[in-house]
Short mmCIF file of C-alpha atoms and ligand atoms in Angstrom, two decimals:
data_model
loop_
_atom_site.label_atom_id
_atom_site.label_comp_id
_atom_site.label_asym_id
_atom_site.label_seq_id
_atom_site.Cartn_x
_atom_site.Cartn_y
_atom_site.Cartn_z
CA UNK A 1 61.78 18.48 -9.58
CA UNK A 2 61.28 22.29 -9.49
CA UNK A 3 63.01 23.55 -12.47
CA UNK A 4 62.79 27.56 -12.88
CA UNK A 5 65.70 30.07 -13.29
CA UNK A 6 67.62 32.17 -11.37
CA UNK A 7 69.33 35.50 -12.53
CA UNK A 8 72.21 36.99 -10.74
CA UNK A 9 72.58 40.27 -11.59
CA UNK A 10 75.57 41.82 -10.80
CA UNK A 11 78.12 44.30 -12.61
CA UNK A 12 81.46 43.35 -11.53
CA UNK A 13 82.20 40.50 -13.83
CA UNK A 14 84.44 38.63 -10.64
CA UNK A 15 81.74 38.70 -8.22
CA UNK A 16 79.30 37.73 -10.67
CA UNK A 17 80.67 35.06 -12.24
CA UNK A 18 82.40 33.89 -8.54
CA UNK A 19 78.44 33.46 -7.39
CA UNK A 20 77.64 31.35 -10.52
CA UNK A 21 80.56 28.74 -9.96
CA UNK A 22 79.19 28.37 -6.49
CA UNK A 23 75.76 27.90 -6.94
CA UNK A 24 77.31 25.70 -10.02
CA UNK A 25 78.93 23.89 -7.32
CA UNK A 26 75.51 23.43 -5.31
CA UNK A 27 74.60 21.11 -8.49
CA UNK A 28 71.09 22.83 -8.54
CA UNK A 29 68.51 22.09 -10.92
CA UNK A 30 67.44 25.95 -11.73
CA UNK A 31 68.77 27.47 -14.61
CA UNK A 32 71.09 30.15 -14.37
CA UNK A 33 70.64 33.38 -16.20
CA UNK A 34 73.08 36.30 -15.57
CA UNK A 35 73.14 40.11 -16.43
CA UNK A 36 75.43 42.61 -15.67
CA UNK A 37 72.58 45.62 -15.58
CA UNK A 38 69.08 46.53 -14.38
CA UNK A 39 67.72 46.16 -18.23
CA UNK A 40 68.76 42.85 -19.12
CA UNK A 41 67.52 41.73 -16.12
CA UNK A 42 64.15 42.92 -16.58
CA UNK A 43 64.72 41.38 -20.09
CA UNK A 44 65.20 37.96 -18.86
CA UNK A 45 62.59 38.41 -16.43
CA UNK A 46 60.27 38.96 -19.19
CA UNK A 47 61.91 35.96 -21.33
CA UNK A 48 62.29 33.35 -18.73
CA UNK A 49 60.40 31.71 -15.87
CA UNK A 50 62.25 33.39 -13.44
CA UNK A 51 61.41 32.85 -9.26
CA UNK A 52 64.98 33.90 -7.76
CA UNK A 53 67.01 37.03 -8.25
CA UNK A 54 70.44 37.61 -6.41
CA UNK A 55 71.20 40.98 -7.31
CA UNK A 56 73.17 44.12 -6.41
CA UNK A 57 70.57 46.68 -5.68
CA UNK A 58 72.99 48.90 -6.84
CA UNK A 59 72.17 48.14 -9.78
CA UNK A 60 68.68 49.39 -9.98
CA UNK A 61 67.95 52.78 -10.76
CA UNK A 62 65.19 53.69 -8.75
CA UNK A 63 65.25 50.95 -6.31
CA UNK A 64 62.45 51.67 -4.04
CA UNK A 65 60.16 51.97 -6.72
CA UNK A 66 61.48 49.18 -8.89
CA UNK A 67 61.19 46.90 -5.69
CA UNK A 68 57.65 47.91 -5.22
CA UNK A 69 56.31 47.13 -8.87
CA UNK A 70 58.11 43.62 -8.69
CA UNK A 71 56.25 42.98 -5.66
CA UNK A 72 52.60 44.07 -8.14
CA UNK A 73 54.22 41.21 -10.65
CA UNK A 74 51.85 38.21 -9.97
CA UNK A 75 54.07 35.21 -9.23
CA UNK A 76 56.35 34.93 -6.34
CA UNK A 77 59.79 35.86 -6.74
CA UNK A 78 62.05 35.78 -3.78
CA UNK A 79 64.55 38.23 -3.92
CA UNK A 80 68.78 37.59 -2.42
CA UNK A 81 71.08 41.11 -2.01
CA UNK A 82 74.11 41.48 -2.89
CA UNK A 83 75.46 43.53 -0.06
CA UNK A 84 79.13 45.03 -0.51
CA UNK A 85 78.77 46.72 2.88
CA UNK A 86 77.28 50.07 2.30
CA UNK A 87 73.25 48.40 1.97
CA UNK A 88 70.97 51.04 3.61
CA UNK A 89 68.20 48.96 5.99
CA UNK A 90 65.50 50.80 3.80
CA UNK A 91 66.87 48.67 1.07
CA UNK A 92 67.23 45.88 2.62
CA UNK A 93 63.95 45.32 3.96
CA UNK A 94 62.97 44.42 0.40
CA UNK A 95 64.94 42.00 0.33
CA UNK A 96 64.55 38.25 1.32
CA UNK A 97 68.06 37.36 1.84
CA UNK A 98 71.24 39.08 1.62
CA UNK A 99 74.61 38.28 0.97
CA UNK A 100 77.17 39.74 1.99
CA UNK A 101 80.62 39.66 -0.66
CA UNK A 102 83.27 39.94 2.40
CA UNK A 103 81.61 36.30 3.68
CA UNK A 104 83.89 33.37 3.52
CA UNK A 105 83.51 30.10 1.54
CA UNK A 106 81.13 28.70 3.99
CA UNK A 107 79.42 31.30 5.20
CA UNK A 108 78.74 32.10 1.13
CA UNK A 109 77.92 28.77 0.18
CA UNK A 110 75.24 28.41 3.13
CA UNK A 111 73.74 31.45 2.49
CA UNK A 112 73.34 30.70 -1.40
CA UNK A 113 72.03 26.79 -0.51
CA UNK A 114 69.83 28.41 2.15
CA UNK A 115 67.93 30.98 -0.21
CA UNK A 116 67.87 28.45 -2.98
CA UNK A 117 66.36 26.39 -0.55
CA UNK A 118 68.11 23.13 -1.57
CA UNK A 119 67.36 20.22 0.90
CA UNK A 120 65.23 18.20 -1.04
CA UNK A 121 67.31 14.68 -1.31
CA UNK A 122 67.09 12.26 -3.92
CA UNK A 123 63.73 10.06 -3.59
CA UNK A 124 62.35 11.84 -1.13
CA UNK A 125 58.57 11.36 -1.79
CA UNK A 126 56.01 14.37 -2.26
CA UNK A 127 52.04 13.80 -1.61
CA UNK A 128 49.61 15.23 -3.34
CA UNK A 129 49.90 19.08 -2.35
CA UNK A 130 53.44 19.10 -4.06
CA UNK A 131 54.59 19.24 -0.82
CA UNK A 132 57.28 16.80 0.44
CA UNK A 133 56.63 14.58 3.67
CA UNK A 134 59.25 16.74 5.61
CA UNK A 135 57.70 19.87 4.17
CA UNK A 136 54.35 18.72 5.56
CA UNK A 137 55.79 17.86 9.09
CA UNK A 138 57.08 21.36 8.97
CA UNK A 139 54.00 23.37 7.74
CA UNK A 140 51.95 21.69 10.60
CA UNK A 141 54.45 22.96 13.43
CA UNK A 142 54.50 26.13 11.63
CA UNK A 143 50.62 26.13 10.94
CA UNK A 144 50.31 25.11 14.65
CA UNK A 145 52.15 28.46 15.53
CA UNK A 146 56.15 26.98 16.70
CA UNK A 147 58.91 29.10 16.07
CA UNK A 148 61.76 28.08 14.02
CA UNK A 149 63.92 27.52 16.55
CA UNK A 150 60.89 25.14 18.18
CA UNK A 151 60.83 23.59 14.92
CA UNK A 152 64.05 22.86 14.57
CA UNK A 153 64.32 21.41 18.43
CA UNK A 154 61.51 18.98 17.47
CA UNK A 155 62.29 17.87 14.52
CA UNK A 156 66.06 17.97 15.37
CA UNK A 157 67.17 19.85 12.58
CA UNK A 158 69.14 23.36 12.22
CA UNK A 159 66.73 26.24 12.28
CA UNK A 160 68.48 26.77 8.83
CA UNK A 161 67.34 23.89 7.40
CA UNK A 162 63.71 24.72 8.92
CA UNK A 163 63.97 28.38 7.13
CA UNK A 164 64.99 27.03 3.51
CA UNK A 165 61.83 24.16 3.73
CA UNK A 166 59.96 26.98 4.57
CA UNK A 167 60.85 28.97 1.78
CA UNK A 168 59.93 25.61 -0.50
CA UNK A 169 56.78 25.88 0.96
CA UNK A 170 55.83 28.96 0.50
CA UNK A 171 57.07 28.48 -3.25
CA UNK A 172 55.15 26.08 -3.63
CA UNK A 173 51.79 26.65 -2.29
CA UNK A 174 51.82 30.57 -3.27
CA UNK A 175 51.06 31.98 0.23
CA UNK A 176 53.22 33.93 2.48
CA UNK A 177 52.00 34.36 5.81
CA UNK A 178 51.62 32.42 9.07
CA UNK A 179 48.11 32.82 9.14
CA UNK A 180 47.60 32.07 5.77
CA UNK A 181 49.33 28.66 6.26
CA UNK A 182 47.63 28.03 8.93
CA UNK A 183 44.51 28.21 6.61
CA UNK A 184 45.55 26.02 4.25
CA UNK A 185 46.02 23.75 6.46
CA UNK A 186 43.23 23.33 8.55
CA UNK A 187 41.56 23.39 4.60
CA UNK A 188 43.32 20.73 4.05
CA UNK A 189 43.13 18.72 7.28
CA UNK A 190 46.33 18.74 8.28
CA UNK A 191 45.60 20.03 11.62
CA UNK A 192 42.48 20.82 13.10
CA UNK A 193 41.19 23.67 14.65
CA UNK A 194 41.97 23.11 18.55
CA UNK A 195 45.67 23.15 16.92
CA UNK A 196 45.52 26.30 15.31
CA UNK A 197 45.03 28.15 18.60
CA UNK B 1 47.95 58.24 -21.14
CA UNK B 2 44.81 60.34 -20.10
CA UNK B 3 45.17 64.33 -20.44
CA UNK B 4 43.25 67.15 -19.48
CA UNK B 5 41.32 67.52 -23.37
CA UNK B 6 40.26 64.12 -22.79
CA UNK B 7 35.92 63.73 -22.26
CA UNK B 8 35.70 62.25 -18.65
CA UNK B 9 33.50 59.94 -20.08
CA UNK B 10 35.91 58.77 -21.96
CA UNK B 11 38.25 58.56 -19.37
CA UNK B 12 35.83 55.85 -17.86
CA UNK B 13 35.46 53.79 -20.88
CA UNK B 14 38.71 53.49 -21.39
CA UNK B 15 39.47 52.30 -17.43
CA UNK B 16 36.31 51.72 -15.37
CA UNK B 17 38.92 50.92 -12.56
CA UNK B 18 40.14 54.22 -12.24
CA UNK B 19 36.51 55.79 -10.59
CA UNK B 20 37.46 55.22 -7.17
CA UNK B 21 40.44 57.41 -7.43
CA UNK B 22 38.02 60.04 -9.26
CA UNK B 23 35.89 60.25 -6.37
CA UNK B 24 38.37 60.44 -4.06
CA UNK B 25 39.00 63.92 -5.22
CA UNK B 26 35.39 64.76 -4.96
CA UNK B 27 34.26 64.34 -8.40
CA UNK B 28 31.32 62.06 -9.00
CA UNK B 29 29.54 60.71 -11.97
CA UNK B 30 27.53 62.52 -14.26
CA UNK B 31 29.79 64.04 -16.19
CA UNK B 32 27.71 64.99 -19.36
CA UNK B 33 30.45 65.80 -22.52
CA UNK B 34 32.50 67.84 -20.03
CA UNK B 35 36.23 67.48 -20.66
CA UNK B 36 38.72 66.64 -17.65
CA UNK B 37 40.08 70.21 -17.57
CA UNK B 38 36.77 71.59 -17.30
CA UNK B 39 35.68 69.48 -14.47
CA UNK B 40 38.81 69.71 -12.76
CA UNK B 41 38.25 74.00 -12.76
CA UNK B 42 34.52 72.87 -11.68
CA UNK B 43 35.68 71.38 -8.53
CA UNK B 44 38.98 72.89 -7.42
CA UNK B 45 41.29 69.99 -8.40
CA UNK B 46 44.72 70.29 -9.17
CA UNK B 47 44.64 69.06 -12.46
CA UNK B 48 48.48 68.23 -12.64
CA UNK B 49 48.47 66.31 -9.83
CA UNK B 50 45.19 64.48 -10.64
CA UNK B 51 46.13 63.08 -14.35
CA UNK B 52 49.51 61.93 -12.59
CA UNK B 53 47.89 60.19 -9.83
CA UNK B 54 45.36 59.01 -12.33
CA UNK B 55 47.89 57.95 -15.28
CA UNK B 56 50.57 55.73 -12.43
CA UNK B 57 47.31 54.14 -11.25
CA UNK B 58 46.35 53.17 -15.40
CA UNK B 59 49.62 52.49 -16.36
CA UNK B 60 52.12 50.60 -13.65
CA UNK B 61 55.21 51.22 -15.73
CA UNK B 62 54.69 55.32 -15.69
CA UNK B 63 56.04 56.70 -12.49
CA UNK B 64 57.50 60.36 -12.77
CA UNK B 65 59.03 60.22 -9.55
CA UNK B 66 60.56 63.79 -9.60
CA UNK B 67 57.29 65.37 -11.11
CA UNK B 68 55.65 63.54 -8.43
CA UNK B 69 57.88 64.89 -5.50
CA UNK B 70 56.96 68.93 -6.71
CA UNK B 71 53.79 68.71 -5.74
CA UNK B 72 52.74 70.51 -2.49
CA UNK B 73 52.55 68.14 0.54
CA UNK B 74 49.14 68.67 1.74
CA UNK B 75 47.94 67.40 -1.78
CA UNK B 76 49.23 64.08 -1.63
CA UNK B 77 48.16 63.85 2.22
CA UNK B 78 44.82 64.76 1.67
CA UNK B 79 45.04 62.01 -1.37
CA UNK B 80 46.45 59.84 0.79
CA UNK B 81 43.77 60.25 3.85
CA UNK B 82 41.22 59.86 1.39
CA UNK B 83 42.42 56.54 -0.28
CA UNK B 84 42.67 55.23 3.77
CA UNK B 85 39.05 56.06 4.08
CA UNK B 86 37.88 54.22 0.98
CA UNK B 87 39.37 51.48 2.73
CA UNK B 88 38.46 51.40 5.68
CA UNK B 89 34.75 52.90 5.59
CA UNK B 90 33.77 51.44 2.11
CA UNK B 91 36.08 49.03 0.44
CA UNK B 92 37.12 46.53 3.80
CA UNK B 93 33.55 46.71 5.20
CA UNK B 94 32.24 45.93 1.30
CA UNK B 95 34.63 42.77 1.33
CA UNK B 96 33.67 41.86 4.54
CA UNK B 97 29.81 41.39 4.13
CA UNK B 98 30.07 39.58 0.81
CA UNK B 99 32.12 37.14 3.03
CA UNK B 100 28.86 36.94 5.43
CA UNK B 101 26.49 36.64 2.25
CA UNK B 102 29.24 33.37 0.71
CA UNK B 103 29.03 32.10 4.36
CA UNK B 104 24.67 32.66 4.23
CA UNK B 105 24.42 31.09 0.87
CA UNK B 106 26.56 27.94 1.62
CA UNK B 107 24.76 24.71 3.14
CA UNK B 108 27.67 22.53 3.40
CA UNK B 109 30.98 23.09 3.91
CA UNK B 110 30.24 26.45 6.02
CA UNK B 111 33.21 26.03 7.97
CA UNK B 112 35.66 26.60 5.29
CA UNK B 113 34.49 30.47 4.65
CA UNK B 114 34.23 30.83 8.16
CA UNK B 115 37.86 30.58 7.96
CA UNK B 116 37.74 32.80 4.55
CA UNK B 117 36.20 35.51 7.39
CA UNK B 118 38.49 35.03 10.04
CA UNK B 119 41.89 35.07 8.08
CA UNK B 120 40.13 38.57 6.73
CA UNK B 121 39.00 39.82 9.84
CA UNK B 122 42.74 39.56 11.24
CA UNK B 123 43.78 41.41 8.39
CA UNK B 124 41.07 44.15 8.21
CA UNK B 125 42.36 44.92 12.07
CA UNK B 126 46.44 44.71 11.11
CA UNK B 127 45.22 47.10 7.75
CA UNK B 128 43.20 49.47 10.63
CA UNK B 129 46.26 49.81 12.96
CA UNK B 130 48.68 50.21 9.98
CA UNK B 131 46.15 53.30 8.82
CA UNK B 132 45.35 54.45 12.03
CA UNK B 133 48.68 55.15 13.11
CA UNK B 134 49.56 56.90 9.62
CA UNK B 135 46.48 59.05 10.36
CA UNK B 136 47.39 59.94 13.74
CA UNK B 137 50.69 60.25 14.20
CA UNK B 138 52.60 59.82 10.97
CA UNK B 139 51.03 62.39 8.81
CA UNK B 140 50.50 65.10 11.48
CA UNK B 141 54.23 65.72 11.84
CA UNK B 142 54.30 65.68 8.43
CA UNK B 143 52.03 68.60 8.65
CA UNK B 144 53.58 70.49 11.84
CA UNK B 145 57.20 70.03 10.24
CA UNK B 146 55.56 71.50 7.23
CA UNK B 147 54.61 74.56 8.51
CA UNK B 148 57.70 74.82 10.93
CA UNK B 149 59.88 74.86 8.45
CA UNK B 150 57.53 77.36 6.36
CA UNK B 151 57.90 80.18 8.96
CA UNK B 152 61.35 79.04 9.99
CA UNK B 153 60.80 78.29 13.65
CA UNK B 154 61.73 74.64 14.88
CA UNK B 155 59.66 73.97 17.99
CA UNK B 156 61.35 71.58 20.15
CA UNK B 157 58.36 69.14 20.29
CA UNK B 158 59.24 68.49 16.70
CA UNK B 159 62.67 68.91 17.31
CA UNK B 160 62.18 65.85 19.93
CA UNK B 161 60.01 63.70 17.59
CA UNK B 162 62.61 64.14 14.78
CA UNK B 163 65.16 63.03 16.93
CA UNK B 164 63.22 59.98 18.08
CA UNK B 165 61.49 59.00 15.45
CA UNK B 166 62.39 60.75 12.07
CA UNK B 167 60.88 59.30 9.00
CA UNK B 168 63.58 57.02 8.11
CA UNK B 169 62.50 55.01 10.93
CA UNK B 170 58.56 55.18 9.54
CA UNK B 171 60.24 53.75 6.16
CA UNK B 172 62.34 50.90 7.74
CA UNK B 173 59.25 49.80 9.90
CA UNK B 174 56.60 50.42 6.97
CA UNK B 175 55.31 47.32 6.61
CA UNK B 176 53.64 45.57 3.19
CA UNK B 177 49.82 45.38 4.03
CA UNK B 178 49.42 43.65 1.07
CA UNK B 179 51.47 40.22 1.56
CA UNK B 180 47.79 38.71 3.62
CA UNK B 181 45.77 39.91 0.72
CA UNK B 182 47.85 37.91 -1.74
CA UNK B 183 47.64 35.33 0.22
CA UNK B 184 44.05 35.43 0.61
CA UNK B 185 43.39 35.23 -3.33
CA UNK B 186 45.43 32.28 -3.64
CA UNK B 187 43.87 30.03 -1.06
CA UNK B 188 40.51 31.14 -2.69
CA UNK B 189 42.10 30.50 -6.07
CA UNK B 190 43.63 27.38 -5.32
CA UNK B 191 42.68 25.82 -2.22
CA UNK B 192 39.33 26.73 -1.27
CA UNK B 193 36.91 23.57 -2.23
CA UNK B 194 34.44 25.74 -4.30
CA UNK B 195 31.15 27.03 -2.56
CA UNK B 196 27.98 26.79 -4.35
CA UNK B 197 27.89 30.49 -5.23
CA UNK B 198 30.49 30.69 -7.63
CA UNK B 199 29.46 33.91 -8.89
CA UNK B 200 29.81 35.59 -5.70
CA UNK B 201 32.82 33.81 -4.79
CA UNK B 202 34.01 35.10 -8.20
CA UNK B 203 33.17 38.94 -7.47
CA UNK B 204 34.66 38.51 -3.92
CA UNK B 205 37.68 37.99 -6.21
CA UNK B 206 37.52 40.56 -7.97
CA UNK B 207 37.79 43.15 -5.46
CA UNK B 208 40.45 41.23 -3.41
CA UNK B 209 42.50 41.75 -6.89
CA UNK B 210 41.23 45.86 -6.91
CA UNK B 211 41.89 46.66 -3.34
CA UNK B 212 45.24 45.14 -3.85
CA UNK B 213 46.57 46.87 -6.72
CA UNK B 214 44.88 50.07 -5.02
CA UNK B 215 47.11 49.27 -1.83
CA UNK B 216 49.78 48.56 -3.85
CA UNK B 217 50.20 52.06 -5.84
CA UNK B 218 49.13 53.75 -2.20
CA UNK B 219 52.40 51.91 -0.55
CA UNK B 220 54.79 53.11 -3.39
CA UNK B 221 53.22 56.76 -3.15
CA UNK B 222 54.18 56.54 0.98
CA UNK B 223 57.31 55.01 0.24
CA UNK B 224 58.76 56.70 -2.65
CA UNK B 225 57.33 60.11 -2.82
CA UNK B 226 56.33 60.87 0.71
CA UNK B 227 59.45 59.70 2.71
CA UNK B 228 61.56 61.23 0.05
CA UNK B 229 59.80 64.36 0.75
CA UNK B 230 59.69 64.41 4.33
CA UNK B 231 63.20 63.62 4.49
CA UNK B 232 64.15 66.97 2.40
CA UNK B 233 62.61 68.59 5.18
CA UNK B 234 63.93 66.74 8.20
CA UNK B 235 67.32 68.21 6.45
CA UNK B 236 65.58 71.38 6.09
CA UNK B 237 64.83 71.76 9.42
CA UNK B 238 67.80 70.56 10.59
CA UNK B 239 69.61 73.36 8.79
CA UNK B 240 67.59 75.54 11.00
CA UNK B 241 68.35 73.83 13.74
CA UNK B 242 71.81 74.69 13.39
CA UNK B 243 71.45 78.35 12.31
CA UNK B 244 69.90 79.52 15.52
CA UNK B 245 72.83 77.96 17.38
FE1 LIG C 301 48.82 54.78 4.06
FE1 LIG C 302 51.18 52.80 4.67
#
C-alpha cells in the first residue's frame, strides 16, 4: 500500500479543515499534513515524504516562480488548486487538478478521490512493476495510443476512473508522458511494436 | 554567491556547470588571474546582469525577481537566443550522437536504445518547434513593441497582433519542454536493461540531468521575467493607444 503524505495548505481554517474531514472520510492511507501558509508548507515538504499538495495558490508569494522550482524538485509531486473563483488560467496551468470551494458534496468528494487517485480495492493483486493488473490493462490501451474516453468504453469504466489509474501509474513508474509510457512498455513487453503505431 | 572581485578561475572551480552560460555571453576559457569585473569590461558584458544570471543558475533558491525585471529587454533576449542555440546546434545534436555511439557499441539488446533514440528524436523536434516559434515570432514582437513604445508610435500591425495574440496567451500556451526529458532519465534510470557501455550510458546521463536544469532556469526566465515584462508594455502601449484617440 502506497503510504506518503499529503499537505493541504490553505489559510482559512473552515475550508481547510472542511477538506481534511473529507478526504478523512475517503479512509485514505496517506498521511495528512496541513499548514495554513506558504512556509510551513515548504517546511513539511522538507520534513515529510510528501507527493500531493492541495493548496490555495493564493497562498504563495511568487507563484509562478515557486511553481517552477517545485517542478526542478526531483520526485513527482502532483499538485490540486484550491480555486475560490478568481484562479487566473496562467495559474492554473500549473496545476494538476483544481478544486473549486463553491462545488457541492459530490462534486467535492469526486474531485478529491479522483486526484488522490483512490481505486485500488482491497486484494487487488500487483505484478512485479508495482503496477496493479487493472493498471497494466490500462497502460497498454494508453501505451497503444486510446484516448480516455476509448479506454473507458473498452474497459467499461468511467473515463474518471481511467484518469485517477492513470495518475497511479504515472506515480508509480516516475514517467509522465504518452510516449514515454509507451516506452516502457514495449521495454517491458507489454505490447509490441506493431502496437505502438 | 559569485561577485564581480571574484578570479574567473575561481568562479569555475567552484561550479564547472556554470561554463556554458559563460560562453554564452562570449567569454571563453583562458582566463589567466583576471577577475570577473575585468573580463566582463574586456568583452562588453553587462556585469549586473551576468552575476545574476550566473548566481540563479548556481543557486536555485536565489531569484531576485524585481532586480531581474530592470534589466533592458534586448539583454535577456539576446541571453535567451543564445541559450536556444546551445540547444539546438550543440547540446541536442551532442545527446543525440552519444545515443548512435550506445546503439554502435551494443551487440545485443540493440533494439532497446533504438527506442532510447526515437523517444529523443520526437522530443528534439517538439524542443525545435517550441524554439523555433519563440525565435520567430515570439521574441520579434517583443522587439517591435519595444521600440514602438520607445518612440511612442503604435503601428497597427502590432496593434493587431496584440489584440490577437498578446503575451498572456504565449504564457497560458507555454508549454514545459522539460516533462519528456524527465521522463527520459527515468526509463534509463530505472527501466532500461543496462547496455554494455555503462560508462557511456552513464555520461549520456549526465547531460540529460544538465540540459534539464539548463531548460529548467531558461523556462522560469520566459515565464517569470519576460512575460512580466512584456506585459508592462502591452499596458504601455495600450495607454498610447488610447491617447491618440
Ligand atoms: Fe525559450
Ligand atoms: Fe520557452
Amino acid at each position: 500500500m502506497r503510504g506518503g503524505g499529503i499537505i493541504i495548505a490553505e489559510n482559512f481554517y473552515l475550508i481547510r479543515k472542511g477538506l481534511i474531514a473529507l478526504l478523512e472520510s475517503l479512509d485514505t492511507p496517506l498521511r495528512i499534513h496541513e499548514a495554513a501558509d506558504w512556509e510551513s508548507t515548504r517546511d513539511l515538504m522538507v520534513r515529510y515524504s510528501v507527493n500531493m499538495i492541495i493548496i490555495n495558490p493564493e497562498l504563495i508569494p511568487d507563484a509562478k516562480t515557486e511553481l517552477h522550482s517545485l517542478k526542478m524538485s526531483h520526485h513527482i509531486i502532483t499538485l490540486m488548486a484550491i480555486d475560490k473563483g478568481n484562479l487566473s488560467d496562467n495559474i492554473k496551468k500549473h496545476f494538476d487538478e483544481i478544486i473549486s470551494i463553491s462545488g457541492n458534496k459530490s462534486e467535492l468528494i469526486t474531485r478529491l478521490r479522483n486526484f488522490i487517485g483512490q481505486k485500488k480495492r482491497e486484494g487487488e493483486k500487483t505484478n512485479n512493476t508495482g503496477l496493479s493488473i487493472r493498471e497494466t490493462d490500462i497502460l497498454k490501451l494508453v501505451a497503444r495510443g486510446y484516448t480516455n474516453q476509448e479506454i473507458a468504453d473498452q474497459l467499461f469504466i468511467s473515463t474518471h476512473t481511467v484518469i485517477s489509474h492513470r495518475k497511479n501509474i504515472v506515480s508509480k513508474l516516475g514517467i509522465k508522458t504518452v510516449a514515454g509510457l509507451t516506452v516502457y512498455a514495449l521495454l517491458n513487453n507489454l505490447i509490441n511494436m506493431d502496437d505502438a503505431r | 554567491m559569485i561577485t564581480g572581485s571574484m578570479k574567473m578561475a575561481d568562479v569555475i572551480h567552484l561550479d564547472h556547470s556554470l561554463l556554458p552560460i559563460i560562453n554564452r555571453f562570449g567569454i571563453q576559457l583562458g582566463f589567466g588571474d583576471k577577475d570577473v569585473e575585468e573580463i566582463c569590461r574586456e568583452k562588453n558584458v553587462n556585469i549586473d546582469f551576468f552575476l545574476e544570471i550566473l548566481n540563479i543558475f548556481h543557486d536555485p533558491n536565489y531569484f531576485p525577481k524585481d532586480h531581474l525585471q530592470e534589466f533592458d529587454m534586448e539583454l535577456i533576449l539576446t541571453y535567451l537566443e543564445k541559450t536556444h542555440e546551445f540547444y539546438l546546434e550543440y547540446e541536442v545534436p551532442k545527446i543525440e550522437s552519444l545515443i548512435n555511439e550506445l546503439i554502435s557499441s551494443c551487440e545485443i539488446r540493440k533494439e532497446n536504445i533504438y527506442l532510447l533514440r526515437n523517444f529523443f528524436m520526437n522530443y528534439k523536434e517538439e524542443l525545435t518547434t517550441h524554439i523555433k516559434r519563440e525565435d520567430e515570432t515570439v521574441y520579434p514582437y517583443i522587439r517591435q513593441l519595444v521600440k514602438e513604445v520607445q518612440i511612442e508610435k503604435i503601428s497597427e500591425s502590432l496593434k493587431a497582433q496584440m489584440n490577437e495574440y498578446p503575451i498572456e496567451a504565449f504564457a497560458v500556451e507555454h508549454d514545459n519542454v522539460e516533462e519528456k526529458l524527465f521522463d527520459l532519465k527515468n526509463i534509463i534510470i530505472k527501466y532500461l536493461p543496462p547496455p554494455k557501455n555503462s560508462n557511456l550510458c552513464n555520461f549520456i546521463l549526465f547531460r540529460l540531468f544538465e540540459l534539464e536544469k539548463d531548460l529548467n532556469d531558461h523556462a522560469r526566465l520566459e515565464d517569470v521575467i519576460l512575460i512580466d515584462k512584456v506585459k508592462e508594455l502591452e499596458k504601455g502601449a495600450k495607454e498610447l493607444l488610447k491617447l491618440k484617440k
